[in-house]
């Protein structure tokens, strides 16, 4: 940072040596690009389309800096790395998985899922195809393809990111936010079909059921994104954005799990469990019928699947329970709890628990993805505040 400030100071003061050095370096870089491609700008455009890291871009509009043409190229306040012209995205790094290397974690996750599938298809599929049935291999391949497709969709698609700098006041860059922006807003929540009450306050046997009611929910202003967050939305410090209906940030996917990719995440867990169970059963069958000497790869794959199965199965069961109660992972860990409850919908007294397990499942799993909240691939307008870094008071966000 000190070096950058010194460079800017020298440039502002018109120091000939620094400016000449920068111009010489830029000319050499453009010459190297032209040597390989014939057109430096063309190669740069292709690279920017394949991989773009807005966080590492310098401010647009300065001398020698390229002005972004798409919204994702200008969204420096997020921690995303965009690929294929903004169609795909992933967090730059997740410190929970890789503490020192600031690299994306998704390749590691995909590798852990792909390796056993490839080994099984290369070394074991032929034996099952001829000795048992082709349907065994086809069904295994189907589960594996669904698992890989789901993990890629959950990791690379928009989780429901919300725009930034929407609710700001005039003069915010000088005076900061007004005091009322640091308070909570109380609002009526969704209608509860069968209100959940603690056992000590339950009505006596034979009494009529309580009428439907509305619990209270709260809205909060995000002082990082400068928006009033919708109910159930939350800010993710790893991705640098607020996410609608956020469930959690998955460090192994390098992405948040929210409104627009929760179903893909759940499918990934379901097919990961199915693939692990299938692989474990195939390994046991071949060891039992072909002998251990002819089933070394089967033994390895069986051990691999038995190590992966508990983790995926526990996560799947946990999210099934969340679906029955109609709440998210964040709401589960922050919900009010009462001892002595025996029914699963009584475990968490949450405003979004309707009291009906079937209604909760339908709302949690089968809701539509909805439209994207941010037109990330749209044409960038230099005066669009949603994709700029906002100075509030003396802070740079």
XYZ file of C-alpha atoms in Angstrom:
397
model
C 0.000 0.000 0.000
C 2.844 2.398 0.844
C 4.448 1.632 -2.522
C 1.181 2.310 -4.347
C 0.752 5.643 -2.538
C 4.321 6.598 -3.384
C 3.771 5.731 -7.037
C 0.574 7.790 -7.172
C 2.320 10.701 -5.435
C 5.164 10.640 -7.929
C 2.709 10.503 -10.815
C 0.706 13.437 -9.418
C 3.862 15.448 -8.869
C 5.018 14.829 -12.401
C 8.303 13.071 -11.597
C 9.786 12.225 -15.019
C 11.765 9.159 -13.889
C 8.781 7.266 -12.416
C 6.491 8.080 -15.318
C 9.140 7.029 -17.815
C 9.702 3.761 -15.958
C 5.976 2.966 -15.972
C 5.617 3.802 -19.666
C 8.646 1.643 -20.526
C 7.303 -1.306 -18.552
C 3.830 -1.021 -20.128
C 5.393 -0.837 -23.594
C 7.454 -3.961 -22.954
C 4.392 -5.864 -21.732
C 2.383 -4.856 -24.787
C 5.304 -5.866 -26.999
C 5.494 -9.324 -25.426
C 1.753 -9.855 -25.929
C 1.956 -8.752 -29.542
C 4.896 -11.073 -30.160
C 2.844 -14.140 -29.234
C -0.546 -13.178 -30.635
C 0.031 -10.417 -33.112
C -2.535 -8.335 -31.247
C -1.931 -7.658 -27.566
C -5.410 -6.282 -26.992
C -7.031 -9.368 -28.513
C -5.171 -11.783 -26.267
C -5.878 -9.637 -23.217
C -9.588 -9.657 -24.046
C -9.607 -13.449 -24.353
C -7.828 -13.878 -21.019
C -10.199 -11.406 -19.349
C -13.175 -13.360 -20.735
C -11.818 -16.647 -19.394
C -10.797 -15.419 -15.924
C -11.483 -12.027 -14.383
C -10.665 -10.952 -10.815
C -12.299 -7.540 -10.265
C -10.803 -7.224 -6.782
C -7.316 -7.029 -8.307
C -8.231 -4.428 -10.911
C -7.082 -0.864 -10.486
C -9.549 1.983 -10.540
C -10.952 2.689 -13.973
C -10.462 6.007 -15.599
C -6.809 6.481 -14.654
C -4.129 6.978 -17.248
C -3.267 3.718 -18.951
C -6.078 1.779 -17.241
C -8.711 -0.146 -19.142
C -12.300 0.882 -18.456
C -14.468 -2.215 -17.751
C -17.184 -3.006 -20.261
C -19.240 -5.452 -18.168
C -20.599 -5.129 -14.655
C -18.655 -8.077 -13.282
C -15.375 -6.499 -14.387
C -16.093 -3.423 -12.260
C -17.466 -5.122 -9.126
C -14.271 -4.744 -7.100
C -16.073 -4.779 -3.735
C -16.828 -8.506 -4.083
C -14.377 -11.343 -3.475
C -15.376 -13.306 -6.576
C -13.337 -14.619 -9.461
C -15.442 -14.688 -12.636
C -15.020 -17.088 -15.538
C -16.435 -17.433 -19.057
C -17.555 -13.839 -19.359
C -19.196 -13.687 -15.938
C -21.295 -16.826 -16.415
C -19.443 -18.691 -13.647
C -18.003 -17.506 -10.350
C -16.169 -18.733 -7.270
C -14.621 -17.154 -4.200
C -10.940 -16.340 -4.539
C -9.983 -18.384 -1.490
C -11.448 -19.879 1.688
C -9.198 -19.610 4.760
C -11.117 -22.421 6.514
C -9.678 -24.933 4.016
C -6.463 -23.352 2.717
C -4.999 -21.001 5.295
C -1.842 -19.783 3.609
C -2.420 -20.227 -0.118
C -4.858 -17.651 -1.476
C -6.203 -19.924 -4.208
C -9.704 -21.244 -5.027
C -10.681 -24.454 -3.208
C -13.133 -25.782 -5.797
C -10.526 -27.743 -7.842
C -9.653 -29.729 -4.715
C -13.311 -30.570 -4.052
C -13.955 -31.579 -7.661
C -10.789 -33.683 -7.663
C -11.888 -35.582 -4.556
C -15.179 -36.384 -6.292
C -13.771 -37.191 -9.742
C -10.851 -39.460 -8.773
C -12.879 -42.434 -7.431
C -15.338 -42.195 -10.321
C -12.569 -42.305 -12.925
C -10.764 -45.164 -11.169
C -13.957 -47.201 -10.982
C -14.820 -46.662 -14.643
C -11.279 -47.460 -15.795
C -10.436 -50.494 -13.644
C -13.745 -51.962 -12.442
C -16.479 -51.140 -14.950
C -15.480 -53.814 -17.476
C -15.744 -56.616 -14.894
C -19.229 -55.557 -13.774
C -20.311 -55.008 -17.388
C -19.477 -58.585 -18.422
C -19.830 -60.531 -15.167
C -22.887 -58.888 -13.622
C -24.903 -56.532 -15.846
C -24.361 -53.390 -17.932
C -27.110 -51.761 -15.872
C -24.788 -51.685 -12.855
C -22.260 -49.533 -14.696
C -24.906 -47.333 -16.300
C -26.600 -46.611 -12.970
C -23.281 -45.835 -11.300
C -22.325 -43.481 -14.135
C -25.701 -41.733 -13.854
C -25.260 -41.107 -10.113
C -21.706 -39.890 -10.646
C -22.677 -37.498 -13.451
C -25.528 -36.067 -11.371
C -23.192 -35.609 -8.408
C -20.549 -33.793 -10.467
C -23.091 -31.637 -12.289
C -24.737 -30.640 -9.007
C -21.487 -29.713 -7.276
C -20.416 -27.575 -10.238
C -23.772 -25.793 -10.372
C -23.799 -25.190 -6.620
C -20.234 -23.883 -6.675
C -20.168 -21.806 -9.858
C -23.645 -20.291 -10.189
C -25.098 -17.231 -8.497
C -26.270 -18.051 -4.938
C -28.536 -14.993 -4.859
C -26.075 -12.123 -4.431
C -27.690 -8.755 -3.737
C -26.595 -5.429 -5.245
C -24.502 -2.946 -3.297
C -24.864 0.768 -2.518
C -28.614 0.837 -3.127
C -29.838 2.566 0.047
C -27.497 5.502 0.602
C -28.294 9.086 1.522
C -27.120 12.325 -0.061
C -23.751 13.426 1.242
C -22.954 9.975 2.624
C -19.353 10.189 1.440
C -18.831 13.257 3.634
C -21.255 12.911 6.544
C -21.566 9.134 6.821
C -24.763 7.193 7.474
C -27.614 8.624 9.549
C -28.125 7.150 13.050
C -31.394 5.414 12.126
C -29.490 3.224 9.653
C -27.807 1.481 12.575
C -31.069 0.191 14.074
C -33.323 -2.803 13.380
C -36.743 -2.636 11.722
C -39.487 -4.860 13.120
C -41.883 -6.348 10.567
C -44.691 -8.946 10.579
C -43.391 -12.357 9.588
C -44.976 -15.204 7.610
C -48.220 -16.743 8.787
C -47.705 -19.775 11.019
C -50.179 -22.561 10.199
C -49.928 -24.223 13.605
C -48.093 -21.979 16.076
C -45.324 -23.744 17.941
C -45.355 -23.097 21.692
C -43.213 -24.413 24.560
C -44.662 -27.432 26.405
C -45.181 -25.381 29.571
C -47.510 -23.017 27.686
C -49.323 -25.679 25.652
C -53.125 -25.808 25.759
C -54.755 -28.678 27.698
C -55.896 -31.810 25.903
C -59.135 -31.400 23.978
C -58.811 -27.638 23.639
C -59.290 -26.151 20.147
C -56.085 -25.453 18.214
C -54.779 -21.904 18.392
C -55.590 -19.662 15.423
C -52.923 -18.864 12.832
C -50.650 -16.039 13.825
C -47.755 -14.010 12.488
C -44.421 -13.947 14.228
C -42.079 -10.985 14.167
C -39.083 -10.706 11.857
C -36.412 -8.034 11.679
C -34.620 -6.201 8.901
C -31.099 -4.864 9.313
C -29.017 -2.398 7.359
C -25.778 -3.874 6.032
C -22.956 -1.421 6.693
C -20.722 -3.336 4.276
C -23.003 -3.434 1.210
C -25.037 -0.326 2.124
C -28.455 -1.854 1.571
C -31.410 -2.756 3.747
C -31.136 -6.521 3.641
C -34.309 -8.506 2.895
C -35.525 -10.877 5.570
C -33.394 -14.075 5.761
C -30.583 -12.428 3.795
C -27.125 -12.175 5.331
C -23.708 -10.744 4.528
C -20.901 -13.182 3.712
C -17.469 -11.871 4.646
C -15.771 -14.536 2.481
C -17.589 -13.559 -0.723
C -17.969 -9.883 0.189
C -21.679 -9.724 -0.736
C -25.099 -10.106 0.853
C -26.957 -13.260 -0.225
C -30.736 -13.687 -0.361
C -32.106 -16.493 1.828
C -28.565 -17.427 2.782
C -28.107 -20.877 4.300
C -24.342 -20.877 4.870
C -21.004 -20.342 3.169
C -19.548 -23.669 2.072
C -15.729 -23.517 2.183
C -15.411 -26.672 0.053
C -17.483 -25.160 -2.743
C -15.951 -21.706 -2.464
C -19.439 -20.226 -2.675
C -22.410 -19.361 -0.524
C -25.463 -21.609 -0.469
C -28.514 -19.417 -0.852
C -31.793 -18.937 -2.643
C -30.569 -19.620 -6.184
C -28.304 -22.665 -5.602
C -29.634 -24.435 -2.508
C -31.381 -27.119 -4.554
C -28.148 -27.901 -6.413
C -26.314 -28.186 -3.093
C -28.947 -30.570 -1.732
C -28.807 -32.662 -4.926
C -25.040 -32.837 -4.582
C -25.348 -34.252 -1.058
C -28.019 -36.752 -2.119
C -26.092 -38.071 -5.129
C -22.801 -38.036 -3.198
C -24.393 -40.378 -0.663
C -25.912 -42.514 -3.431
C -22.592 -42.734 -5.300
C -20.670 -43.627 -2.132
C -23.150 -46.345 -1.164
C -23.151 -47.709 -4.713
C -19.352 -47.721 -4.858
C -19.124 -49.420 -1.479
C -21.594 -52.116 -2.557
C -19.745 -52.711 -5.841
C -16.426 -53.049 -4.024
C -17.823 -55.533 -1.506
C -19.470 -57.584 -4.269
C -16.299 -57.907 -6.335
C -14.097 -58.741 -3.342
C -16.589 -61.432 -2.315
C -16.891 -62.993 -5.787
C -13.534 -62.389 -7.476
C -11.247 -62.656 -4.478
C -8.955 -60.125 -2.858
C -6.038 -60.773 -5.228
C -8.133 -59.626 -8.223
C -9.866 -56.760 -6.408
C -7.154 -54.430 -5.207
C -8.702 -51.383 -6.818
C -12.092 -52.413 -5.462
C -10.639 -52.592 -1.972
C -9.126 -49.119 -2.315
C -12.384 -47.665 -3.666
C -14.347 -49.318 -0.882
C -12.127 -47.752 1.777
C -12.337 -44.392 -0.007
C -16.134 -44.542 -0.158
C -16.433 -45.609 3.484
C -14.389 -42.542 4.509
C -16.497 -40.123 2.450
C -19.908 -41.593 3.218
C -20.297 -40.541 6.898
C -19.550 -36.875 6.215
C -21.932 -36.614 3.252
C -24.630 -38.654 5.009
C -24.547 -36.518 8.157
C -24.849 -33.351 6.088
C -27.732 -34.824 4.100
C -29.642 -35.864 7.230
C -28.992 -32.452 8.781
C -30.439 -30.627 5.767
C -33.422 -32.968 5.629
C -34.159 -32.005 9.234
C -33.760 -28.345 8.314
C -36.226 -28.836 5.486
C -38.763 -30.385 7.858
C -38.519 -27.380 10.162
C -38.409 -24.852 7.300
C -35.298 -23.046 8.486
C -31.756 -22.483 7.255
C -28.438 -23.431 8.816
C -27.900 -19.886 10.068
C -31.370 -19.772 11.605
C -30.852 -23.162 13.228
C -27.754 -22.075 15.116
C -29.367 -18.780 16.118
C -32.861 -20.063 16.937
C -34.474 -20.145 20.357
C -34.634 -23.613 21.895
C -36.783 -25.157 24.611
C -36.057 -28.384 26.449
C -38.512 -31.235 26.675
C -39.833 -31.059 23.122
C -40.421 -34.356 21.349
C -41.522 -33.253 17.875
C -38.966 -32.134 15.323
C -40.854 -28.944 14.466
C -40.706 -27.931 18.141
C -36.913 -28.043 18.323
C -36.443 -24.571 16.827
C -39.022 -21.884 17.492
C -38.350 -19.854 14.367
C -40.669 -17.383 12.605
C -40.315 -19.359 9.358
C -41.309 -22.692 10.888
C -44.902 -23.018 9.707
C -45.651 -25.955 11.999
C -46.334 -28.217 8.997
C -43.457 -30.445 7.896
C -44.870 -30.950 4.394
C -45.399 -27.228 3.892
C -41.878 -26.557 5.163
C -40.404 -29.101 2.743
C -42.281 -27.674 -0.221
C -41.232 -24.123 0.603
C -37.622 -25.022 1.403
C -36.819 -27.431 -1.434
C -39.158 -26.686 -4.303
C -39.242 -22.894 -4.395
C -38.174 -21.275 -7.635
C -34.676 -19.900 -8.074
C -36.033 -16.519 -9.072
C -34.341 -13.931 -11.229
C -30.813 -12.772 -10.532
C -30.694 -9.727 -8.268
C -27.581 -8.401 -10.025
C -27.255 -8.232 -13.815
C -23.620 -9.147 -13.557
C -23.107 -9.617 -17.311
C -24.855 -6.395 -18.277
C -23.158 -3.423 -19.887
C -21.281 -1.344 -17.336
C -22.331 2.279 -16.880
C -19.631 4.445 -15.262
C -22.233 6.284 -13.161
C -23.806 3.080 -11.773
C -23.137 3.255 -8.026
C -23.963 -0.428 -7.464
C -20.628 -1.552 -8.899
C -18.401 1.103 -7.357
C -16.444 1.295 -4.141
C -18.245 3.723 -1.865
C -16.454 6.146 0.452
C -18.547 6.587 3.600
C -17.141 9.208 5.915
C -13.462 8.317 6.117
C -13.922 4.620 5.283
C -13.309 2.923 1.933
C -15.679 0.010 1.355
